[in-house]
Amino acid sequence: MADTAKVIKILKCISAKIRENEQFLTDLDAAIGDSDHGINLARGFKKVDEKLPELADKDIGTVLKQTGMALVSTVGGASGPLYGTAFMKAGAAAAGKNEIDIDDFLVLIEEAIGGVKLRGKAERGEKTMLDAMIPAAGAMKEERSKGADVKNILEAGVRAANEGVEFTKTIIATKGRASYLGERSIGHQDPGATSFTILLEAIEEEF
Ligand SMILES: Nc1ncnc2c1ncn2[C@@H]1O[C@H](COP(=O)(O)OP(=O)(O)OP(=O)(O)O)[C@@H](O)[C@H]1O
Ligand SMILES: [Mg+2]
């Protein structure tokens, strides 16, 4: 179970981890993009951090929606609108809620994926963040259906997200700047799939 205070704690942990990995994410983007993924997300989550104190007495839907809006307004590039949409969609699904359990969380992640797909006009297998998000959601649902506890469900999600990142090394990018490289994008992991995995690790630690 997570209440607003816990969701805020999770968001702080996401922000800290993304900012710790700023250089790593930027280096990944240097290989197949324009060297700004870590910089973009660090800027966005700094803004999220600044906004969190004023959200302490709000419902979870509002907290997630405001997080999404902060990301859209501060992160340039593709990932700002994509992560922003993901959080805003999750926020819409959590509207009015002061507590969420793991089943609610699984709904929020599906909503987030739907938002990214729609906004990015992308599917699984195009070497994007979706290649971590979709398998992670699938693995978590499967663990849930087996009656696993929260810890095991989230662990399965992180494992599948990491496998998804590994998979992105084997495929050609067909979305974003990395697609300009064609075959030469093979061998490199996708920065967005990597940042999503870091984000899910923070959720796993704090949920
Ligand atoms: N259409 C899309 N759908 C889903 N994810 C995408 C899409 N385009 C890019 N991405 C994700 O965004 C990441 C790049 O984010 P970044 O912050 O570097 O923005 P950017 O430099 O504007 O991106 P890009 O050069 O890919 O358009 C990629 O690694 C990928 O995971
Ligand atoms: Mg980039």
PDB file of C-alpha atoms and ligand atoms in Angstrom:
ATOM      1  CA  MET A   1       0.000   0.000   0.000  1.00  0.00           C
ATOM      2  CA  ALA A   2       1.237   3.488  -0.797  1.00  0.00           C
ATOM      3  CA  ASP A   3      -0.316   6.736   0.418  1.00  0.00           C
ATOM      4  CA  THR A   4       0.569  10.223  -0.833  1.00  0.00           C
ATOM      5  CA  ALA A   5       3.565  10.460   1.509  1.00  0.00           C
ATOM      6  CA  LYS A   6       4.935   7.193   0.157  1.00  0.00           C
ATOM      7  CA  VAL A   7       4.340   8.210  -3.463  1.00  0.00           C
ATOM      8  CA  ILE A   8       6.268  11.411  -2.763  1.00  0.00           C
ATOM      9  CA  LYS A   9       9.057   9.359  -1.192  1.00  0.00           C
ATOM     10  CA  ILE A  10       9.143   7.137  -4.306  1.00  0.00           C
ATOM     11  CA  LEU A  11       9.314  10.211  -6.575  1.00  0.00           C
ATOM     12  CA  LYS A  12      12.198  11.611  -4.516  1.00  0.00           C
ATOM     13  CA  CYS A  13      14.021   8.308  -4.872  1.00  0.00           C
ATOM     14  CA  ILE A  14      13.389   8.272  -8.653  1.00  0.00           C
ATOM     15  CA  SER A  15      14.700  11.822  -8.858  1.00  0.00           C
ATOM     16  CA  ALA A  16      17.828  10.996  -6.842  1.00  0.00           C
ATOM     17  CA  LYS A  17      18.606   7.897  -8.916  1.00  0.00           C
ATOM     18  CA  ILE A  18      18.053   9.655 -12.256  1.00  0.00           C
ATOM     19  CA  ARG A  19      20.292  12.516 -11.160  1.00  0.00           C
ATOM     20  CA  GLU A  20      22.972  10.058  -9.957  1.00  0.00           C
ATOM     21  CA  ASN A  21      22.827   8.422 -13.398  1.00  0.00           C
ATOM     22  CA  GLU A  22      22.798  11.671 -15.369  1.00  0.00           C
ATOM     23  CA  GLN A  23      26.235  11.138 -16.920  1.00  0.00           C
ATOM     24  CA  PHE A  24      25.626   7.434 -17.625  1.00  0.00           C
ATOM     25  CA  LEU A  25      22.325   8.159 -19.433  1.00  0.00           C
ATOM     26  CA  THR A  26      23.903  10.998 -21.380  1.00  0.00           C
ATOM     27  CA  ASP A  27      26.812   8.755 -22.415  1.00  0.00           C
ATOM     28  CA  LEU A  28      24.344   6.138 -23.688  1.00  0.00           C
ATOM     29  CA  ASP A  29      22.603   8.842 -25.714  1.00  0.00           C
ATOM     30  CA  ALA A  30      25.986  10.030 -27.031  1.00  0.00           C
ATOM     31  CA  ALA A  31      26.408   6.655 -28.749  1.00  0.00           C
ATOM     32  CA  ILE A  32      23.116   6.654 -30.668  1.00  0.00           C
ATOM     33  CA  GLY A  33      21.496  10.052 -30.129  1.00  0.00           C
ATOM     34  CA  ASP A  34      22.473  13.592 -29.246  1.00  0.00           C
ATOM     35  CA  SER A  35      24.043  13.264 -25.785  1.00  0.00           C
ATOM     36  CA  ASP A  36      21.252  14.815 -23.782  1.00  0.00           C
ATOM     37  CA  HIS A  37      19.053  12.098 -22.237  1.00  0.00           C
ATOM     38  CA  GLY A  38      20.623  12.289 -18.765  1.00  0.00           C
ATOM     39  CA  ILE A  39      20.779  16.079 -18.888  1.00  0.00           C
ATOM     40  CA  ASN A  40      17.128  16.266 -19.977  1.00  0.00           C
ATOM     41  CA  LEU A  41      15.829  13.952 -17.263  1.00  0.00           C
ATOM     42  CA  ALA A  42      18.019  15.405 -14.511  1.00  0.00           C
ATOM     43  CA  ARG A  43      16.621  18.852 -15.331  1.00  0.00           C
ATOM     44  CA  GLY A  44      13.076  17.494 -15.270  1.00  0.00           C
ATOM     45  CA  PHE A  45      13.378  15.613 -12.002  1.00  0.00           C
ATOM     46  CA  LYS A  46      15.058  18.585 -10.328  1.00  0.00           C
ATOM     47  CA  LYS A  47      11.885  20.505 -11.131  1.00  0.00           C
ATOM     48  CA  VAL A  48       9.787  17.607  -9.787  1.00  0.00           C
ATOM     49  CA  ASP A  49      11.806  17.693  -6.537  1.00  0.00           C
ATOM     50  CA  GLU A  50      11.119  21.400  -6.165  1.00  0.00           C
ATOM     51  CA  LYS A  51       7.387  20.855  -6.651  1.00  0.00           C
ATOM     52  CA  LEU A  52       6.945  17.920  -4.255  1.00  0.00           C
ATOM     53  CA  PRO A  53       6.764  19.860  -0.948  1.00  0.00           C
ATOM     54  CA  GLU A  54       3.616  21.699  -2.052  1.00  0.00           C
ATOM     55  CA  LEU A  55       1.911  18.400  -2.998  1.00  0.00           C
ATOM     56  CA  ALA A  56       2.058  16.737   0.424  1.00  0.00           C
ATOM     57  CA  ASP A  57      -1.662  17.239   1.132  1.00  0.00           C
ATOM     58  CA  LYS A  58      -2.892  16.324  -2.359  1.00  0.00           C
ATOM     59  CA  ASP A  59      -4.305  13.042  -3.655  1.00  0.00           C
ATOM     60  CA  ILE A  60      -2.035  10.650  -5.566  1.00  0.00           C
ATOM     61  CA  GLY A  61      -3.640  11.529  -8.902  1.00  0.00           C
ATOM     62  CA  THR A  62      -2.724  15.188  -8.438  1.00  0.00           C
ATOM     63  CA  VAL A  63       0.834  14.349  -7.368  1.00  0.00           C
ATOM     64  CA  LEU A  64       1.407  12.215 -10.479  1.00  0.00           C
ATOM     65  CA  LYS A  65      -0.276  14.723 -12.787  1.00  0.00           C
ATOM     66  CA  GLN A  66       1.833  17.584 -11.432  1.00  0.00           C
ATOM     67  CA  THR A  67       4.933  15.413 -11.850  1.00  0.00           C
ATOM     68  CA  GLY A  68       4.033  14.839 -15.488  1.00  0.00           C
ATOM     69  CA  MET A  69       3.424  18.536 -16.046  1.00  0.00           C
ATOM     70  CA  ALA A  70       6.786  19.420 -14.487  1.00  0.00           C
ATOM     71  CA  LEU A  71       8.514  16.957 -16.826  1.00  0.00           C
ATOM     72  CA  VAL A  72       6.726  18.217 -19.944  1.00  0.00           C
ATOM     73  CA  SER A  73       7.558  21.826 -19.139  1.00  0.00           C
ATOM     74  CA  THR A  74      11.253  21.338 -18.358  1.00  0.00           C
ATOM     75  CA  VAL A  75      12.554  18.330 -20.300  1.00  0.00           C
ATOM     76  CA  GLY A  76      13.259  19.139 -23.894  1.00  0.00           C
ATOM     77  CA  GLY A  77      13.414  16.481 -26.559  1.00  0.00           C
ATOM     78  CA  ALA A  78      11.347  13.377 -27.030  1.00  0.00           C
ATOM     79  CA  SER A  79      11.600  12.007 -23.520  1.00  0.00           C
ATOM     80  CA  GLY A  80       9.968  15.011 -21.794  1.00  0.00           C
ATOM     81  CA  PRO A  81       6.589  14.724 -23.504  1.00  0.00           C
ATOM     82  CA  LEU A  82       6.814  10.911 -23.333  1.00  0.00           C
ATOM     83  CA  TYR A  83       7.589  10.590 -19.605  1.00  0.00           C
ATOM     84  CA  GLY A  84       5.323  13.570 -18.970  1.00  0.00           C
ATOM     85  CA  THR A  85       2.431  11.840 -20.719  1.00  0.00           C
ATOM     86  CA  ALA A  86       3.197   8.619 -18.845  1.00  0.00           C
ATOM     87  CA  PHE A  87       2.908  10.349 -15.452  1.00  0.00           C
ATOM     88  CA  MET A  88      -0.133  12.379 -16.482  1.00  0.00           C
ATOM     89  CA  LYS A  89      -1.976   9.258 -17.701  1.00  0.00           C
ATOM     90  CA  ALA A  90      -1.087   7.461 -14.468  1.00  0.00           C
ATOM     91  CA  GLY A  91      -2.296  10.525 -12.570  1.00  0.00           C
ATOM     92  CA  ALA A  92      -5.632  10.527 -14.386  1.00  0.00           C
ATOM     93  CA  ALA A  93      -6.114   6.855 -13.432  1.00  0.00           C
ATOM     94  CA  ALA A  94      -5.292   7.643  -9.781  1.00  0.00           C
ATOM     95  CA  ALA A  95      -7.553  10.717  -9.586  1.00  0.00           C
ATOM     96  CA  GLY A  96      -8.989  11.200  -6.113  1.00  0.00           C
ATOM     97  CA  LYS A  97      -7.095   8.275  -4.576  1.00  0.00           C
ATOM     98  CA  ASN A  98      -5.263   8.699  -1.292  1.00  0.00           C
ATOM     99  CA  GLU A  99      -3.900   5.159  -1.314  1.00  0.00           C
ATOM    100  CA  ILE A 100      -2.873   2.729  -4.032  1.00  0.00           C
ATOM    101  CA  ASP A 101      -2.079  -0.967  -3.774  1.00  0.00           C
ATOM    102  CA  ILE A 102      -0.108  -3.146  -6.164  1.00  0.00           C
ATOM    103  CA  ASP A 103      -3.171  -3.808  -8.350  1.00  0.00           C
ATOM    104  CA  ASP A 104      -3.743  -0.074  -8.707  1.00  0.00           C
ATOM    105  CA  PHE A 105      -0.052   0.312  -9.543  1.00  0.00           C
ATOM    106  CA  LEU A 106      -0.352  -2.275 -12.320  1.00  0.00           C
ATOM    107  CA  VAL A 107      -3.246  -0.280 -13.782  1.00  0.00           C
ATOM    108  CA  LEU A 108      -1.209   2.945 -13.589  1.00  0.00           C
ATOM    109  CA  ILE A 109       1.705   1.386 -15.425  1.00  0.00           C
ATOM    110  CA  GLU A 110      -0.611   0.117 -18.187  1.00  0.00           C
ATOM    111  CA  GLU A 111      -2.035   3.632 -18.521  1.00  0.00           C
ATOM    112  CA  ALA A 112       1.488   5.049 -18.690  1.00  0.00           C
ATOM    113  CA  ILE A 113       2.434   2.587 -21.441  1.00  0.00           C
ATOM    114  CA  GLY A 114      -0.725   3.456 -23.382  1.00  0.00           C
ATOM    115  CA  GLY A 115       0.219   7.132 -23.143  1.00  0.00           C
ATOM    116  CA  VAL A 116       3.768   6.570 -24.408  1.00  0.00           C
ATOM    117  CA  LYS A 117       2.560   4.382 -27.297  1.00  0.00           C
ATOM    118  CA  LEU A 118       0.028   6.969 -28.389  1.00  0.00           C
ATOM    119  CA  ARG A 119       2.278   9.983 -27.978  1.00  0.00           C
ATOM    120  CA  GLY A 120       5.365   8.327 -29.480  1.00  0.00           C
ATOM    121  CA  LYS A 121       3.445   6.408 -32.151  1.00  0.00           C
ATOM    122  CA  ALA A 122       5.643   3.503 -31.161  1.00  0.00           C
ATOM    123  CA  GLU A 123       5.318  -0.193 -30.432  1.00  0.00           C
ATOM    124  CA  ARG A 124       7.487  -2.742 -28.704  1.00  0.00           C
ATOM    125  CA  GLY A 125      10.609  -3.676 -30.711  1.00  0.00           C
ATOM    126  CA  GLU A 126      11.534  -0.178 -31.940  1.00  0.00           C
ATOM    127  CA  LYS A 127      14.400   0.302 -29.465  1.00  0.00           C
ATOM    128  CA  THR A 128      12.672   2.735 -27.130  1.00  0.00           C
ATOM    129  CA  MET A 129      11.642   2.953 -23.470  1.00  0.00           C
ATOM    130  CA  LEU A 130       8.674   0.739 -24.422  1.00  0.00           C
ATOM    131  CA  ASP A 131      11.075  -2.202 -24.739  1.00  0.00           C
ATOM    132  CA  ALA A 132      11.626  -2.019 -20.990  1.00  0.00           C
ATOM    133  CA  MET A 133       8.137  -0.852 -19.978  1.00  0.00           C
ATOM    134  CA  ILE A 134       6.052  -3.468 -21.797  1.00  0.00           C
ATOM    135  CA  PRO A 135       7.979  -6.582 -20.663  1.00  0.00           C
ATOM    136  CA  ALA A 136       8.183  -5.203 -17.109  1.00  0.00           C
ATOM    137  CA  ALA A 137       4.412  -4.707 -16.981  1.00  0.00           C
ATOM    138  CA  GLY A 138       3.848  -8.188 -18.446  1.00  0.00           C
ATOM    139  CA  ALA A 139       6.155  -9.858 -15.928  1.00  0.00           C
ATOM    140  CA  MET A 140       4.557  -8.037 -12.995  1.00  0.00           C
ATOM    141  CA  LYS A 141       1.060  -9.020 -14.116  1.00  0.00           C
ATOM    142  CA  GLU A 142       2.144 -12.620 -14.431  1.00  0.00           C
ATOM    143  CA  GLU A 143       3.678 -12.660 -10.929  1.00  0.00           C
ATOM    144  CA  ARG A 144       0.525 -11.044  -9.580  1.00  0.00           C
ATOM    145  CA  SER A 145      -1.651 -13.728 -11.169  1.00  0.00           C
ATOM    146  CA  LYS A 146       0.492 -16.374  -9.444  1.00  0.00           C
ATOM    147  CA  GLY A 147      -0.276 -14.710  -6.124  1.00  0.00           C
ATOM    148  CA  ALA A 148       3.249 -13.360  -5.544  1.00  0.00           C
ATOM    149  CA  ASP A 149       3.801 -10.672  -2.913  1.00  0.00           C
ATOM    150  CA  VAL A 150       4.569  -7.042  -3.733  1.00  0.00           C
ATOM    151  CA  LYS A 151       8.321  -7.442  -3.391  1.00  0.00           C
ATOM    152  CA  ASN A 152       8.464 -10.393  -5.777  1.00  0.00           C
ATOM    153  CA  ILE A 153       6.145  -8.684  -8.261  1.00  0.00           C
ATOM    154  CA  LEU A 154       8.324  -5.570  -8.419  1.00  0.00           C
ATOM    155  CA  GLU A 155      11.511  -7.644  -8.532  1.00  0.00           C
ATOM    156  CA  ALA A 156      10.136  -9.538 -11.538  1.00  0.00           C
ATOM    157  CA  GLY A 157       9.364  -6.188 -13.164  1.00  0.00           C
ATOM    158  CA  VAL A 158      12.898  -4.886 -12.680  1.00  0.00           C
ATOM    159  CA  ARG A 159      14.360  -8.155 -13.982  1.00  0.00           C
ATOM    160  CA  ALA A 160      12.192  -8.013 -17.117  1.00  0.00           C
ATOM    161  CA  ALA A 161      13.026  -4.323 -17.643  1.00  0.00           C
ATOM    162  CA  ASN A 162      16.740  -5.145 -17.472  1.00  0.00           C
ATOM    163  CA  GLU A 163      16.253  -7.968 -19.955  1.00  0.00           C
ATOM    164  CA  GLY A 164      14.396  -5.482 -22.147  1.00  0.00           C
ATOM    165  CA  VAL A 165      17.387  -3.132 -22.024  1.00  0.00           C
ATOM    166  CA  GLU A 166      19.650  -6.016 -23.062  1.00  0.00           C
ATOM    167  CA  PHE A 167      17.255  -6.794 -25.910  1.00  0.00           C
ATOM    168  CA  THR A 168      17.487  -3.202 -27.182  1.00  0.00           C
ATOM    169  CA  LYS A 169      21.192  -3.867 -27.908  1.00  0.00           C
ATOM    170  CA  THR A 170      20.165  -6.438 -30.509  1.00  0.00           C
ATOM    171  CA  ILE A 171      17.677  -4.378 -32.521  1.00  0.00           C
ATOM    172  CA  ILE A 172      17.650  -1.458 -34.942  1.00  0.00           C
ATOM    173  CA  ALA A 173      16.145   1.831 -33.766  1.00  0.00           C
ATOM    174  CA  THR A 174      13.147   2.913 -35.826  1.00  0.00           C
ATOM    175  CA  LYS A 175      12.092   5.889 -33.676  1.00  0.00           C
ATOM    176  CA  GLY A 176      13.819   9.117 -32.673  1.00  0.00           C
ATOM    177  CA  ARG A 177      17.308  10.248 -33.629  1.00  0.00           C
ATOM    178  CA  ALA A 178      18.773   6.775 -33.105  1.00  0.00           C
ATOM    179  CA  SER A 179      16.797   5.659 -36.176  1.00  0.00           C
ATOM    180  CA  TYR A 180      19.090   7.776 -38.396  1.00  0.00           C
ATOM    181  CA  LEU A 181      21.866   5.290 -37.580  1.00  0.00           C
ATOM    182  CA  GLY A 182      19.975   2.291 -38.950  1.00  0.00           C
ATOM    183  CA  GLU A 183      22.107  -0.863 -38.598  1.00  0.00           C
ATOM    184  CA  ARG A 184      24.746   1.085 -36.692  1.00  0.00           C
ATOM    185  CA  SER A 185      22.357   1.401 -33.749  1.00  0.00           C
ATOM    186  CA  ILE A 186      22.824  -2.325 -33.116  1.00  0.00           C
ATOM    187  CA  GLY A 187      25.121  -3.095 -30.199  1.00  0.00           C
ATOM    188  CA  HIS A 188      23.987  -0.061 -28.187  1.00  0.00           C
ATOM    189  CA  GLN A 189      21.376  -0.110 -25.433  1.00  0.00           C
ATOM    190  CA  ASP A 190      18.541   2.371 -25.587  1.00  0.00           C
ATOM    191  CA  PRO A 191      18.897   5.311 -23.166  1.00  0.00           C
ATOM    192  CA  GLY A 192      15.136   5.593 -22.545  1.00  0.00           C
ATOM    193  CA  ALA A 193      14.742   1.878 -21.795  1.00  0.00           C
ATOM    194  CA  THR A 194      17.635   2.291 -19.361  1.00  0.00           C
ATOM    195  CA  SER A 195      16.146   5.325 -17.606  1.00  0.00           C
ATOM    196  CA  PHE A 196      12.814   3.527 -17.220  1.00  0.00           C
ATOM    197  CA  THR A 197      14.611   0.593 -15.596  1.00  0.00           C
ATOM    198  CA  ILE A 198      16.284   2.964 -13.121  1.00  0.00           C
ATOM    199  CA  LEU A 199      12.878   4.491 -12.382  1.00  0.00           C
ATOM    200  CA  LEU A 200      11.323   1.077 -11.734  1.00  0.00           C
ATOM    201  CA  GLU A 201      14.246   0.149  -9.442  1.00  0.00           C
ATOM    202  CA  ALA A 202      13.396   3.194  -7.333  1.00  0.00           C
ATOM    203  CA  ILE A 203       9.754   2.098  -7.160  1.00  0.00           C
ATOM    204  CA  GLU A 204      10.849  -1.401  -6.171  1.00  0.00           C
ATOM    205  CA  GLU A 205      13.032  -0.024  -3.374  1.00  0.00           C
ATOM    206  CA  GLU A 206      10.421   2.267  -1.880  1.00  0.00           C
ATOM    207  CA  PHE A 207       6.937   0.810  -2.577  1.00  0.00           C
TER     208      PHE A 207
HETATM  209  N1  LIG B   1       8.625   7.829 -30.608  1.00  0.00           N
HETATM  210  C1  LIG B   1       9.114   7.369 -29.449  1.00  0.00           C
HETATM  211  N2  LIG B   1       8.385   6.543 -28.677  1.00  0.00           N
HETATM  212  C2  LIG B   1       8.852   6.086 -27.501  1.00  0.00           C
HETATM  213  N3  LIG B   1      10.060   6.409 -27.001  1.00  0.00           N
HETATM  214  C3  LIG B   1      10.831   7.231 -27.726  1.00  0.00           C
HETATM  215  C4  LIG B   1      10.414   7.738 -28.992  1.00  0.00           C
HETATM  216  N4  LIG B   1      11.414   8.531 -29.470  1.00  0.00           N
HETATM  217  C5  LIG B   1      12.406   8.503 -28.554  1.00  0.00           C
HETATM  218  N5  LIG B   1      12.051   7.734 -27.505  1.00  0.00           N
HETATM  219  C6  LIG B   1      12.809   7.477 -26.295  1.00  0.00           C
HETATM  220  O1  LIG B   1      13.443   8.685 -25.899  1.00  0.00           O
HETATM  221  C7  LIG B   1      14.811   8.437 -25.653  1.00  0.00           C
HETATM  222  C8  LIG B   1      15.635   9.658 -26.008  1.00  0.00           C
HETATM  223  O2  LIG B   1      15.294  10.697 -25.140  1.00  0.00           O
HETATM  224  P1  LIG B   1      16.083  12.092 -25.122  1.00  0.00           P
HETATM  225  O3  LIG B   1      15.835  12.697 -23.788  1.00  0.00           O
HETATM  226  O4  LIG B   1      17.476  11.891 -25.541  1.00  0.00           O
HETATM  227  O5  LIG B   1      15.293  12.953 -26.197  1.00  0.00           O
HETATM  228  P2  LIG B   1      15.703  13.309 -27.690  1.00  0.00           P
HETATM  229  O6  LIG B   1      17.163  13.560 -27.773  1.00  0.00           O
HETATM  230  O7  LIG B   1      14.795  14.359 -28.210  1.00  0.00           O
HETATM  231  O8  LIG B   1      15.294  11.940 -28.343  1.00  0.00           O
HETATM  232  P3  LIG B   1      15.331  11.427 -29.836  1.00  0.00           P
HETATM  233  O9  LIG B   1      16.621  11.892 -30.393  1.00  0.00           O
HETATM  234  O10 LIG B   1      15.268   9.924 -29.671  1.00  0.00           O
HETATM  235  O11 LIG B   1      14.135  11.968 -30.541  1.00  0.00           O
HETATM  236  C9  LIG B   1      15.151   7.229 -26.510  1.00  0.00           C
HETATM  237  O12 LIG B   1      16.223   6.494 -25.953  1.00  0.00           O
HETATM  238  C10 LIG B   1      13.866   6.430 -26.518  1.00  0.00           C
HETATM  239  O13 LIG B   1      13.796   5.510 -25.446  1.00  0.00           O
HETATM  240 MG    MG B   2      18.746  12.722 -26.870  1.00  0.00          MG
END
